[in-house]
Short mmCIF file of C-alpha atoms in Angstrom, two decimals:
data_model
loop_
_atom_site.label_atom_id
_atom_site.label_comp_id
_atom_site.label_asym_id
_atom_site.label_seq_id
_atom_site.Cartn_x
_atom_site.Cartn_y
_atom_site.Cartn_z
CA MET A 1 -0.11 -0.16 -0.07
CA THR A 2 2.64 2.81 0.95
CA LEU A 3 4.61 1.27 -2.01
CA GLY A 4 1.50 2.45 -4.34
CA ILE A 5 1.28 5.67 -2.51
CA ASP A 6 5.13 6.38 -3.03
CA VAL A 7 4.77 5.40 -6.99
CA ILE A 8 1.51 7.62 -7.24
CA GLN A 9 3.23 10.31 -6.12
CA VAL A 10 6.66 10.11 -8.55
CA LEU A 11 4.07 9.86 -11.03
CA LEU A 12 2.00 12.87 -9.85
CA LEU A 13 5.23 15.21 -9.61
CA ILE A 14 6.14 14.12 -13.05
CA VAL A 15 2.60 14.77 -14.35
CA ILE A 16 1.65 18.18 -13.21
CA ALA A 17 5.23 19.38 -13.83
CA PRO A 18 4.21 20.85 -17.09
CA LEU A 19 1.04 22.46 -15.77
CA LEU A 20 3.15 24.39 -13.03
CA ARG A 21 4.44 25.70 -15.64
CA GLY A 22 1.73 26.47 -17.66
CA MET A 23 0.07 28.11 -14.64
CA ILE A 24 3.30 30.43 -13.79
CA GLY A 25 3.11 31.74 -17.13
CA ARG A 26 -0.70 32.19 -17.21
CA VAL A 27 -0.48 34.32 -13.83
CA LYS A 28 2.78 36.12 -15.25
CA ALA A 29 0.96 37.46 -17.87
CA ARG A 30 -2.55 37.93 -16.15
CA ILE A 31 0.03 40.62 -14.10
CA GLN A 32 1.28 42.38 -17.13
CA ASN A 33 -2.09 42.62 -18.25
CA ARG A 34 -1.94 40.06 -21.22
CA ARG A 35 -3.95 37.38 -21.74
CA GLY A 36 -1.33 34.30 -21.81
CA ALA A 37 -1.41 31.22 -23.60
CA SER A 38 -3.10 28.24 -22.08
CA VAL A 39 -2.16 26.62 -18.92
CA PHE A 40 -1.78 23.42 -20.80
CA ARG A 41 0.39 24.52 -23.79
CA PRO A 42 3.70 23.50 -22.20
CA TYR A 43 1.76 19.93 -22.66
CA ALA A 44 0.99 20.75 -26.20
CA ASP A 45 4.76 21.61 -27.00
CA LEU A 46 6.07 18.52 -25.48
CA TRP A 47 3.75 16.61 -27.59
CA LYS A 48 4.68 18.71 -30.90
CA LEU A 49 8.55 18.39 -29.82
CA PHE A 50 7.96 14.55 -29.34
CA ARG A 51 6.70 13.80 -32.82
CA LYS A 52 9.75 15.75 -34.54
CA GLU A 53 13.23 14.68 -35.96
CA ASP A 54 15.82 15.19 -33.82
CA LEU A 55 18.52 17.23 -35.42
CA VAL A 56 21.95 16.02 -33.99
CA PRO A 57 25.02 19.08 -35.21
CA LEU A 58 28.04 17.23 -37.60
CA THR A 59 30.45 17.96 -34.84
CA ALA A 60 28.59 16.03 -31.92
CA SER A 61 29.50 12.83 -30.36
CA PHE A 62 27.00 10.02 -29.05
CA LEU A 63 27.06 12.24 -25.76
CA PHE A 64 24.41 15.02 -27.13
CA ARG A 65 21.86 12.36 -27.56
CA LEU A 66 23.22 10.40 -24.55
CA CYS A 67 22.54 13.49 -22.50
CA PRO A 68 18.75 14.28 -21.98
CA ILE A 69 18.19 11.18 -21.48
CA VAL A 70 20.22 10.73 -18.14
CA LEU A 71 19.41 14.51 -17.68
CA PHE A 72 16.07 13.07 -17.66
CA ALA A 73 16.41 9.98 -15.88
CA ALA A 74 18.39 11.70 -12.99
CA THR A 75 15.96 14.33 -12.54
CA LEU A 76 13.25 11.23 -12.16
CA ALA A 77 15.41 9.24 -9.48
CA ALA A 78 15.71 12.99 -7.45
CA ALA A 79 11.79 13.70 -7.59
CA ALA A 80 11.50 10.14 -6.25
CA PHE A 81 13.16 11.41 -2.79
CA VAL A 82 10.40 14.21 -1.93
CA PRO A 83 7.33 13.31 0.05
CA VAL A 84 4.23 14.97 -1.75
CA LEU A 85 0.77 13.45 0.04
CA HIS A 86 2.21 11.09 2.50
CA ALA A 87 5.64 11.21 4.65
CA SER A 88 7.19 8.55 2.52
CA SER A 89 8.84 8.62 -0.63
CA LEU A 90 9.98 5.59 -3.06
CA LEU A 91 13.29 6.32 -2.75
CA GLY A 92 13.27 6.87 1.38
CA ASN A 93 14.86 4.33 2.46
CA THR A 94 17.64 4.34 0.08
CA GLY A 95 18.79 7.37 -0.14
CA ASP A 96 18.79 10.87 2.10
CA PHE A 97 18.94 14.33 1.40
CA ILE A 98 22.67 14.15 0.17
CA LEU A 99 21.59 11.80 -2.80
CA LEU A 100 18.81 13.91 -3.61
CA VAL A 101 21.36 17.19 -3.95
CA TYR A 102 23.53 15.26 -5.87
CA MET A 103 21.30 13.52 -8.23
CA LEU A 104 20.02 17.13 -9.39
CA ALA A 105 24.25 18.22 -9.86
CA LEU A 106 24.42 14.57 -12.00
CA ALA A 107 21.55 16.05 -13.90
CA ARG A 108 22.97 19.36 -14.35
CA PHE A 109 26.34 18.10 -14.94
CA PHE A 110 25.20 16.05 -18.12
CA LEU A 111 23.03 19.33 -19.11
CA VAL A 112 26.25 21.19 -19.08
CA LEU A 113 28.38 18.24 -21.32
CA GLY A 114 25.96 18.12 -23.53
CA ALA A 115 25.45 22.06 -24.12
CA MET A 116 29.43 21.89 -25.01
CA ASP A 117 28.99 18.96 -26.97
CA GLY A 118 27.38 20.61 -29.64
CA GLY A 119 29.93 22.70 -30.62
CA SER A 120 28.31 26.12 -30.34
CA SER A 121 29.72 28.96 -28.82
CA PHE A 122 26.30 29.40 -27.64
CA GLY A 123 26.48 26.23 -25.68
CA GLY A 124 29.79 26.71 -24.47
CA MET A 125 28.83 30.10 -22.59
CA GLY A 126 25.92 28.86 -21.21
CA ALA A 127 27.05 25.60 -20.24
CA SER A 128 30.15 27.80 -18.39
CA ARG A 129 27.65 29.96 -16.61
CA GLU A 130 25.24 27.10 -15.67
CA ALA A 131 28.95 25.45 -14.34
CA LEU A 132 29.43 28.98 -12.05
CA VAL A 133 26.05 28.98 -10.55
CA SER A 134 25.52 25.70 -9.70
CA THR A 135 28.66 25.58 -7.69
CA LEU A 136 27.84 28.56 -6.00
CA ALA A 137 24.02 27.02 -5.19
CA GLU A 138 25.61 23.75 -4.40
CA ALA A 139 26.84 24.56 -0.93
CA PRO A 140 23.52 26.85 0.35
CA LEU A 141 21.36 23.99 -0.61
CA LEU A 142 23.52 21.68 0.95
CA LEU A 143 24.15 23.65 4.03
CA ALA A 144 20.08 24.81 4.54
CA MET A 145 18.97 21.15 4.20
CA ILE A 146 22.02 20.23 6.58
CA ALA A 147 20.28 22.61 9.42
CA ILE A 148 16.76 20.64 8.91
CA ALA A 149 18.71 17.39 9.05
CA ILE A 150 20.05 18.30 12.39
CA VAL A 151 17.11 19.75 14.07
CA SER A 152 15.35 16.72 13.34
CA HIS A 153 17.95 14.50 13.64
CA SER A 154 17.88 12.39 10.35
CA ALA A 155 19.01 12.79 7.15
CA SER A 156 16.06 10.94 5.62
CA ILE A 157 13.78 13.57 3.82
CA ALA A 158 10.85 11.80 4.59
CA SER A 159 11.56 11.61 8.11
CA MET A 160 12.34 15.46 8.07
CA VAL A 161 8.52 16.07 6.78
CA HIS A 162 7.33 13.74 9.80
CA TRP A 163 9.11 15.64 12.00
CA THR A 164 7.97 19.05 10.64
CA ALA A 165 4.44 17.53 10.34
CA VAL A 166 3.74 16.61 13.70
CA ARG A 167 4.85 20.07 14.85
CA ASP A 168 3.13 23.20 16.02
CA PRO A 169 2.60 24.75 12.90
CA PHE A 170 2.95 28.63 15.22
CA GLN A 171 6.11 27.55 16.79
CA LEU A 172 8.59 29.29 14.26
CA SER A 173 12.43 28.17 14.84
CA PRO A 174 15.07 30.79 13.58
CA VAL A 175 16.50 27.52 12.19
CA HIS A 176 13.62 27.12 10.25
CA ALA A 177 13.04 30.37 8.85
CA PHE A 178 16.97 30.98 7.99
CA ALA A 179 17.17 27.55 6.13
CA LEU A 180 13.34 28.47 4.49
CA VAL A 181 15.10 32.24 3.61
CA ALA A 182 18.10 30.37 1.69
CA LEU A 183 16.57 27.70 0.40
CA ALA A 184 13.79 29.80 -1.51
CA MET A 185 16.87 31.44 -3.18
CA VAL A 186 18.65 29.08 -3.86
CA THR A 187 15.39 27.39 -5.35
CA ILE A 188 14.71 30.64 -8.05
CA ALA A 189 18.65 30.11 -8.80
CA GLU A 190 18.68 26.43 -9.40
CA THR A 191 15.20 26.57 -11.84
CA GLY A 192 16.51 29.18 -13.35
CA ARG A 193 13.91 31.59 -12.81
CA VAL A 194 13.62 35.62 -13.11
CA PRO A 195 16.85 37.23 -10.92
CA VAL A 196 18.88 34.77 -12.08
CA ASP A 197 18.31 34.04 -15.48
CA ASN A 198 15.16 34.51 -17.59
CA PRO A 199 13.07 31.66 -18.88
CA VAL A 200 11.17 32.99 -21.47
CA THR A 201 14.03 34.47 -24.05
CA HIS A 202 16.04 32.87 -27.03
CA LEU A 203 17.90 36.10 -27.64
CA GLU A 204 19.56 37.60 -24.52
CA LEU A 205 23.28 37.50 -24.50
CA THR A 206 22.55 36.96 -20.81
CA MET A 207 20.75 33.61 -20.85
CA ILE A 208 21.88 30.71 -19.24
CA HIS A 209 19.77 27.40 -19.68
CA GLU A 210 18.38 28.99 -22.96
CA ALA A 211 21.80 29.21 -24.40
CA MET A 212 22.78 25.43 -23.17
CA VAL A 213 19.65 24.11 -25.08
CA LEU A 214 20.25 26.17 -28.18
CA GLU A 215 21.23 23.06 -30.28
CA TYR A 216 18.59 20.80 -29.02
CA SER A 217 15.66 20.02 -30.92
CA GLY A 218 12.62 17.48 -31.16
CA PRO A 219 12.34 14.50 -28.55
CA SER A 220 15.64 15.44 -26.80
CA LEU A 221 14.54 19.07 -26.30
CA ALA A 222 11.42 17.85 -24.99
CA LEU A 223 13.15 15.27 -22.34
CA ILE A 224 15.11 18.48 -21.42
CA GLU A 225 12.80 20.88 -21.16
CA TRP A 226 10.30 18.05 -19.23
CA ALA A 227 12.99 17.49 -16.71
CA ASN A 228 13.37 21.30 -16.69
CA SER A 229 10.09 21.38 -15.29
CA ILE A 230 10.01 18.39 -13.18
CA LYS A 231 12.64 20.11 -11.49
CA LEU A 232 11.07 23.31 -10.75
CA THR A 233 8.18 20.94 -9.48
CA LEU A 234 10.74 18.84 -7.07
CA MET A 235 12.05 22.08 -5.71
CA PHE A 236 8.48 23.67 -4.73
CA THR A 237 7.61 20.72 -3.65
CA LEU A 238 11.07 20.37 -1.21
CA LEU A 239 9.96 23.31 -0.05
CA ILE A 240 6.38 22.54 0.52
CA GLY A 241 7.49 19.36 2.74
CA LEU A 242 10.39 21.05 4.93
CA PHE A 243 9.14 24.18 5.57
CA ALA A 244 5.00 23.65 5.11
CA PRO A 245 4.06 20.45 5.20
CA TRP A 246 0.60 20.75 7.54
CA GLY A 247 -2.34 18.76 5.98
CA ILE A 248 0.19 16.21 4.70
CA ALA A 249 -1.38 12.26 5.27
CA ALA A 250 -0.68 10.84 8.24
CA SER A 251 -2.49 7.41 7.24
CA LEU A 252 -3.53 6.08 4.00
CA SER A 253 -7.11 6.85 4.32
CA PHE A 254 -9.29 8.10 1.63
CA PHE A 255 -9.91 11.21 3.80
CA GLY A 256 -6.46 11.68 4.53
CA LEU A 257 -5.38 11.84 1.02
CA GLY A 258 -8.08 14.01 -0.13
CA ILE A 259 -7.30 16.78 2.23
CA ALA A 260 -3.62 16.01 1.18
CA VAL A 261 -4.12 17.00 -2.29
CA ALA A 262 -6.22 19.83 -1.34
CA THR A 263 -3.32 21.57 0.83
CA PHE A 264 -0.69 20.65 -1.48
CA ALA A 265 -2.49 22.21 -4.63
CA LEU A 266 -3.56 25.31 -2.26
CA LYS A 267 0.33 25.69 -1.35
CA ILE A 268 1.81 25.22 -5.04
CA ALA A 269 -0.58 27.99 -5.92
CA ILE A 270 0.55 29.87 -3.61
CA LEU A 271 4.00 29.39 -4.72
CA ILE A 272 2.75 29.83 -7.97
CA VAL A 273 1.40 33.29 -7.40
CA ALA A 274 4.35 34.60 -5.50
CA LEU A 275 7.16 33.59 -8.07
CA ALA A 276 4.79 35.05 -11.01
CA ALA A 277 4.46 38.37 -8.56
CA LEU A 278 8.85 37.95 -7.70
CA GLU A 279 9.56 37.81 -11.76
CA SER A 280 7.11 40.17 -12.68
CA GLY A 281 8.46 43.24 -10.57
CA VAL A 282 12.33 42.08 -10.31
CA ALA A 283 14.60 42.94 -12.98
CA LYS A 284 17.18 40.35 -13.89
CA LEU A 285 20.62 40.68 -12.36
CA ARG A 286 23.57 40.94 -14.21
CA MET A 287 25.90 37.98 -14.36
CA TYR A 288 28.79 39.61 -12.07
CA LEU A 289 26.26 40.00 -9.29
CA VAL A 290 24.96 36.55 -9.21
CA PRO A 291 27.79 35.54 -7.24
CA GLN A 292 26.78 38.42 -4.52
CA TYR A 293 22.92 36.96 -4.80
CA LEU A 294 24.26 33.73 -3.75
CA GLY A 295 26.88 34.78 -1.59
CA ILE A 296 23.94 35.92 0.83
CA ALA A 297 21.95 32.66 0.64
CA CYS A 298 25.28 31.02 1.66
CA ALA A 299 25.68 33.48 4.69
CA ILE A 300 21.74 33.18 5.83
CA SER A 301 22.17 29.00 5.26
CA VAL A 302 25.18 29.22 7.36
CA LEU A 303 24.01 31.46 10.26
CA ALA A 304 20.98 28.41 9.72
CA VAL A 305 23.41 25.75 10.77
CA VAL A 306 25.21 27.77 13.16
CA PHE A 307 21.50 28.71 15.21
CA THR A 308 21.07 24.76 15.22
CA VAL A 309 23.18 24.95 18.43
CA PHE A 310 21.02 27.22 20.15
CA ALA A 311 17.53 25.11 19.17
CA ARG A 312 15.04 24.47 21.51
CA MET B 1 -6.45 29.75 26.90
CA GLY B 2 -8.55 32.52 24.34
CA VAL B 3 -7.65 32.76 21.09
CA VAL B 4 -6.66 36.31 21.28
CA GLU B 5 -3.82 35.01 24.13
CA PHE B 6 -3.01 32.27 22.24
CA ALA B 7 -2.16 34.30 19.24
CA ALA B 8 -0.45 37.14 21.43
CA ALA B 9 1.96 34.17 22.54
CA LYS B 10 2.92 33.13 19.44
CA THR B 11 3.57 36.45 17.86
CA LEU B 12 5.66 37.09 20.63
CA ALA B 13 7.43 33.80 20.10
CA SER B 14 7.75 34.22 16.69
CA SER B 15 8.48 38.00 15.91
CA ALA B 16 12.34 37.37 16.69
CA VAL B 17 12.60 35.23 14.19
CA PHE B 18 11.30 37.76 11.96
CA LEU B 19 13.36 40.57 13.85
CA PHE B 20 16.61 38.74 12.69
CA ILE B 21 15.44 38.12 8.91
CA THR B 22 14.87 42.27 8.55
CA VAL B 23 18.14 42.83 9.75
CA LEU B 24 19.94 40.11 7.43
CA LEU B 25 17.57 41.60 4.53
CA ILE B 26 18.82 45.71 5.24
CA ALA B 27 22.17 44.34 5.53
CA SER B 28 22.49 42.71 2.22
CA ALA B 29 19.92 45.13 0.56
CA LYS B 30 21.21 47.10 -2.54
CA ARG B 31 19.34 50.32 -2.52
CA THR B 32 18.04 52.66 0.18
CA VAL B 33 14.25 52.81 -0.96
CA SER B 34 14.83 48.59 -0.20
CA CYS B 35 16.30 49.65 3.18
CA ILE B 36 13.95 52.38 4.08
CA VAL B 37 10.73 49.67 3.11
CA LEU B 38 12.72 47.13 5.39
CA PHE B 39 12.76 49.02 8.17
CA ALA B 40 9.16 50.29 7.75
CA VAL B 41 8.61 46.39 7.85
CA GLN B 42 10.73 46.07 11.06
CA CYS B 43 8.81 48.50 13.11
CA ALA B 44 5.77 46.81 12.10
CA VAL B 45 7.14 43.20 13.71
CA ILE B 46 7.69 45.95 16.93
CA THR B 47 4.37 46.81 17.14
CA ALA B 48 2.89 43.35 16.10
CA GLN B 49 4.94 42.34 19.42
CA ILE B 50 4.12 45.26 21.68
CA VAL B 51 0.30 44.98 20.94
CA ALA B 52 1.31 41.21 21.92
CA MET B 53 2.63 42.29 25.22
CA ALA B 54 -0.50 44.63 25.81
CA SER B 55 -2.81 42.22 25.52
CA LEU B 56 -1.02 39.64 27.53
CA ARG B 57 -0.35 42.28 30.37
CA HIS B 58 -3.80 44.43 29.75
CA SER B 59 -1.82 47.40 30.14
CA GLY B 60 -3.03 50.72 28.22
CA ASP B 61 0.03 52.21 28.14
CA ALA B 62 1.20 49.50 26.09
CA VAL B 63 -1.57 50.13 23.73
CA ALA B 64 -0.24 53.93 23.49
CA VAL B 65 3.22 53.20 22.92
CA ALA B 66 2.13 50.48 19.89
CA VAL B 67 0.04 52.92 18.26
CA MET B 68 2.93 55.50 18.17
CA VAL B 69 5.30 53.12 16.88
CA LEU B 70 2.71 52.63 14.03
CA LEU B 71 2.32 56.35 13.03
CA VAL B 72 5.92 57.39 13.71
CA LYS B 73 8.35 55.14 12.94
CA VAL B 74 6.06 52.49 10.33
CA LEU B 75 4.29 55.27 8.42
CA ALA B 76 5.82 58.91 9.40
CA ILE B 77 9.69 58.49 9.18
CA PRO B 78 9.56 56.07 6.40
CA TYR B 79 7.34 58.35 4.52
CA ALA B 80 9.71 61.33 5.22
CA LEU B 81 12.71 59.09 4.33
CA LEU B 82 11.42 57.54 1.23
CA ARG B 83 10.65 61.57 0.07
CA VAL B 84 14.11 62.66 0.61
CA SER B 85 15.44 59.52 -1.18
CA ALA B 86 12.91 60.33 -4.16
CA ARG B 87 13.83 64.35 -4.22
CA LEU B 88 17.44 64.11 -3.50
CA LYS B 89 18.52 63.04 -7.09
CA VAL B 90 21.20 61.22 -6.62
CA SER B 91 22.12 57.27 -7.52
CA PRO B 92 19.67 54.49 -5.78
CA LYS B 93 22.49 52.33 -3.90
CA VAL B 94 23.43 52.39 -0.87
CA SER B 95 27.18 52.50 -1.98
CA ALA B 96 28.58 50.51 0.65
CA ALA B 97 32.29 49.65 1.43
CA THR B 98 31.57 45.80 1.89
CA THR B 99 29.71 43.77 -1.08
CA PRO B 100 26.36 42.82 -0.17
CA ALA B 101 27.67 39.20 0.66
CA GLN B 102 30.28 40.30 2.64
CA SER B 103 27.44 42.62 4.61
CA ALA B 104 25.25 39.61 5.04
CA PHE B 105 28.10 37.62 6.28
CA ILE B 106 28.88 39.93 8.56
CA ALA B 107 25.25 41.22 9.64
CA ALA B 108 25.09 37.17 10.24
CA ALA B 109 28.53 37.42 12.62
CA LEU B 110 26.90 40.06 14.43
CA ILE B 111 23.66 38.05 14.95
CA LEU B 112 25.87 34.90 16.24
CA LEU B 113 28.04 37.13 18.49
CA ALA B 114 24.78 39.22 20.15
CA PHE B 115 23.22 35.38 20.91
CA ALA B 116 26.33 34.72 22.56
CA VAL B 117 26.75 37.48 24.51
CA VAL B 118 23.13 37.50 26.01
CA GLN B 119 23.24 33.86 26.94
CA PRO B 120 24.72 34.38 30.65
CA TYR B 121 22.47 37.30 30.83
CA ALA B 122 19.25 36.18 29.62
CA ARG B 123 19.57 32.87 32.12
CA ASP B 124 20.46 34.86 35.02
CA PHE B 125 17.39 37.30 34.72
CA ALA B 126 15.21 34.39 32.90
CA LEU B 127 14.52 36.61 29.63
CA ASP B 128 13.57 35.45 26.29
CA SER B 129 17.19 34.94 24.82
CA GLU B 130 16.04 35.16 21.49
CA MET B 131 14.59 38.24 21.83
CA LEU B 132 17.35 39.81 23.79
CA ALA B 133 19.53 38.54 21.09
CA ALA B 134 17.45 40.58 18.48
CA ALA B 135 17.86 43.43 20.21
CA THR B 136 21.43 43.38 20.54
CA ALA B 137 21.93 42.42 16.95
CA MET B 138 19.99 45.38 15.68
CA VAL B 139 22.07 47.66 17.48
CA LEU B 140 25.62 46.41 16.49
CA THR B 141 24.13 46.02 13.16
CA GLY B 142 22.77 49.56 13.21
CA GLY B 143 26.23 50.38 13.96
CA PHE B 144 27.56 48.58 11.17
CA LEU B 145 25.57 50.27 8.64
CA MET B 146 26.22 53.32 10.03
CA VAL B 147 30.43 52.60 9.40
CA SER B 148 29.75 51.05 6.15
CA ARG B 149 27.68 53.18 4.14
CA ARG B 150 28.63 55.89 2.41
CA LYS B 151 25.79 57.68 1.41
CA ALA B 152 24.12 60.29 4.42
CA LEU B 153 20.55 58.57 3.79
CA MET B 154 21.81 55.54 5.07
CA GLN B 155 23.15 56.62 8.03
CA VAL B 156 19.95 57.69 9.28
CA VAL B 157 18.71 54.76 8.58
CA GLY B 158 21.74 52.73 10.71
CA LEU B 159 20.96 55.01 13.33
CA LEU B 160 17.01 54.65 13.26
CA VAL B 161 17.91 50.73 13.68
CA LEU B 162 20.27 51.05 16.55
CA GLU B 163 17.45 53.12 18.06
CA ASN B 164 15.33 50.09 17.36
CA GLY B 165 17.42 47.93 19.07
CA ILE B 166 17.56 49.61 21.95
CA PHE B 167 14.04 50.31 22.19
CA LEU B 168 13.60 46.51 21.92
CA LEU B 169 16.26 45.96 24.69
CA ALA B 170 14.49 48.44 26.84
CA LEU B 171 10.63 46.59 26.23
CA THR B 172 12.35 43.05 26.82
CA THR B 173 14.36 43.81 30.15
CA THR B 174 12.01 46.42 31.90
CA PHE B 175 8.54 45.97 29.69
CA GLY B 176 8.77 49.24 28.61
CA MET B 177 9.71 52.20 29.62
CA PRO B 178 6.85 54.95 31.71
CA LEU B 179 4.68 56.49 28.91
CA VAL B 180 6.44 59.94 28.92
CA ILE B 181 9.95 59.09 28.26
CA GLU B 182 8.33 56.79 25.20
CA MET B 183 6.69 60.02 23.98
CA GLY B 184 9.60 62.12 24.56
CA ILE B 185 11.64 59.60 22.74
CA PHE B 186 9.59 59.52 19.63
CA PHE B 187 9.40 62.91 19.55
CA ASP B 188 13.30 63.41 19.40
CA LEU B 189 13.26 60.84 16.79
CA LEU B 190 11.02 62.59 14.91
CA ILE B 191 12.29 65.76 14.68
CA TRP B 192 15.99 64.07 14.38
CA VAL B 193 15.11 62.61 11.17
CA LEU B 194 13.43 65.86 9.71
CA LEU B 195 16.68 68.00 10.95
CA MET B 196 18.50 65.33 9.80
CA GLY B 197 16.60 65.06 6.17
CA VAL B 198 17.12 69.09 5.73
CA PHE B 199 20.78 68.31 6.47
CA ILE B 200 21.33 65.70 3.73
CA PHE B 201 19.37 68.65 1.35
CA ARG B 202 21.99 70.91 2.28
CA ILE B 203 25.09 68.79 1.81
CA ARG B 204 23.67 67.77 -1.58
CA GLU B 205 23.32 71.43 -2.46
CA THR B 206 26.56 72.82 -1.60
CA PHE B 207 28.74 69.43 -2.82
CA ALA B 208 25.94 67.87 -5.34
CA HIS B 209 26.64 64.61 -3.73
CA VAL B 210 25.70 63.17 -0.10
CA ASP B 211 28.85 60.54 0.20
CA VAL B 212 30.21 60.91 3.51
CA SER B 213 33.46 59.81 2.94
CA ARG B 214 34.34 62.79 0.94
CA LEU B 215 33.17 65.23 3.34
CA ARG B 216 37.21 64.36 4.62
CA ARG B 217 38.61 66.89 2.12
CA LEU B 218 36.98 69.65 4.10
CA ARG B 219 40.20 69.60 6.31
CA GLY B 220 41.39 73.04 6.36
#
């Protein structure tokens, strides 16, 4: 029974990922006084791309085709670590949060490799920028999760979520507050959202993610884009699970799961609106200011870890 | 326990965390306008805290203090500072001597220092160590802002944060000063900010900038 709900959780993350992206685009459009595309457009895009021809540059090696597949697989494996509706996960007993962080790192490594294999100068540029951003984002991401792991006396994400879920929602500890701020900042950098990277442009010299996928087409591009939206959903779910898991199903009853689905949808909707408002209100950072941004996140996450000493 | 008491107790328990976060964000903000807005947020947190205290202790004086904090610190002073910064027509940057990330690290270190320093004191007098640490951290960070920011306007913000810290310290250790003294301090503060606003204008009119570090050249 637990296995069943674990599989459903992973499938849910994968299936709603494009919808989440469509909804962010839609809310952003509404904020900017435009009508915006349908929220289901990302599904149509994926369907279209999967039926198209996969063009490979003449200079590319076998890696070029392999990278999107590894990227997708690693992101999928990472998604299997995160509890969504019930405080358990498919790979929860096999690995801890450190494995989750490095699954994402593995995915990113192959994305960078594929971008450089494509041979275009844009790919190389995007790849080196992505490498810089991810190197700097890794420390705050790990530190923030280490802080939560220390206070909850567990390295498994499922039990970290369970530990927060049974606590009093109003008893805010400084550790959680700092870790939340740091992790939210990292989420924006990791998923390439506005202050760090602009996800909607193909024609900027400062683009990061779009520069990397410029050479890709057809099913490979579909896999990359899908993996990217899964990563965004995963980070959102991680934020919800670690800092506001209340409402998550304690037992596998029909009623409990119904409440879990409703609260999860509500929290995701809040995060979507927050992200869309942020992206509409904030200008993109210059590339040289991104290390500053992540440095602040790093300071806050270090503070979170040190505060575990004072935690009650 | 009624809903009001419950909410008041929770506000008291969690406001220190919000104060820490505002302190960190003020230290790492890049523009003066965001610093001023964050200062207003910080004062709003303090207002919530005083209201919570007032409802727990059923004291009318505390309500009056809360109203004054709301009017003077959350509304009047930030409004005046925002107007000054809009009319100065100088660059919106804080022009700090340290980069935002360095400032964040320094503010984090100051918060930890404050926490370490107040531990024995809080234990001896049975006070809330988090709130005491937040107040001390605000005093330290206010001082840090004043020495590291070159803009005259940011010196005002730094001093206001410092004053907030002192106010909070008085609030946590002695549960607030007598109402008359509080009122005196608020009027002092308001007049001081107005004077400083005029003073900044005079600096800019005479030297066409508000960079405090360049005032050093005035030596004879």
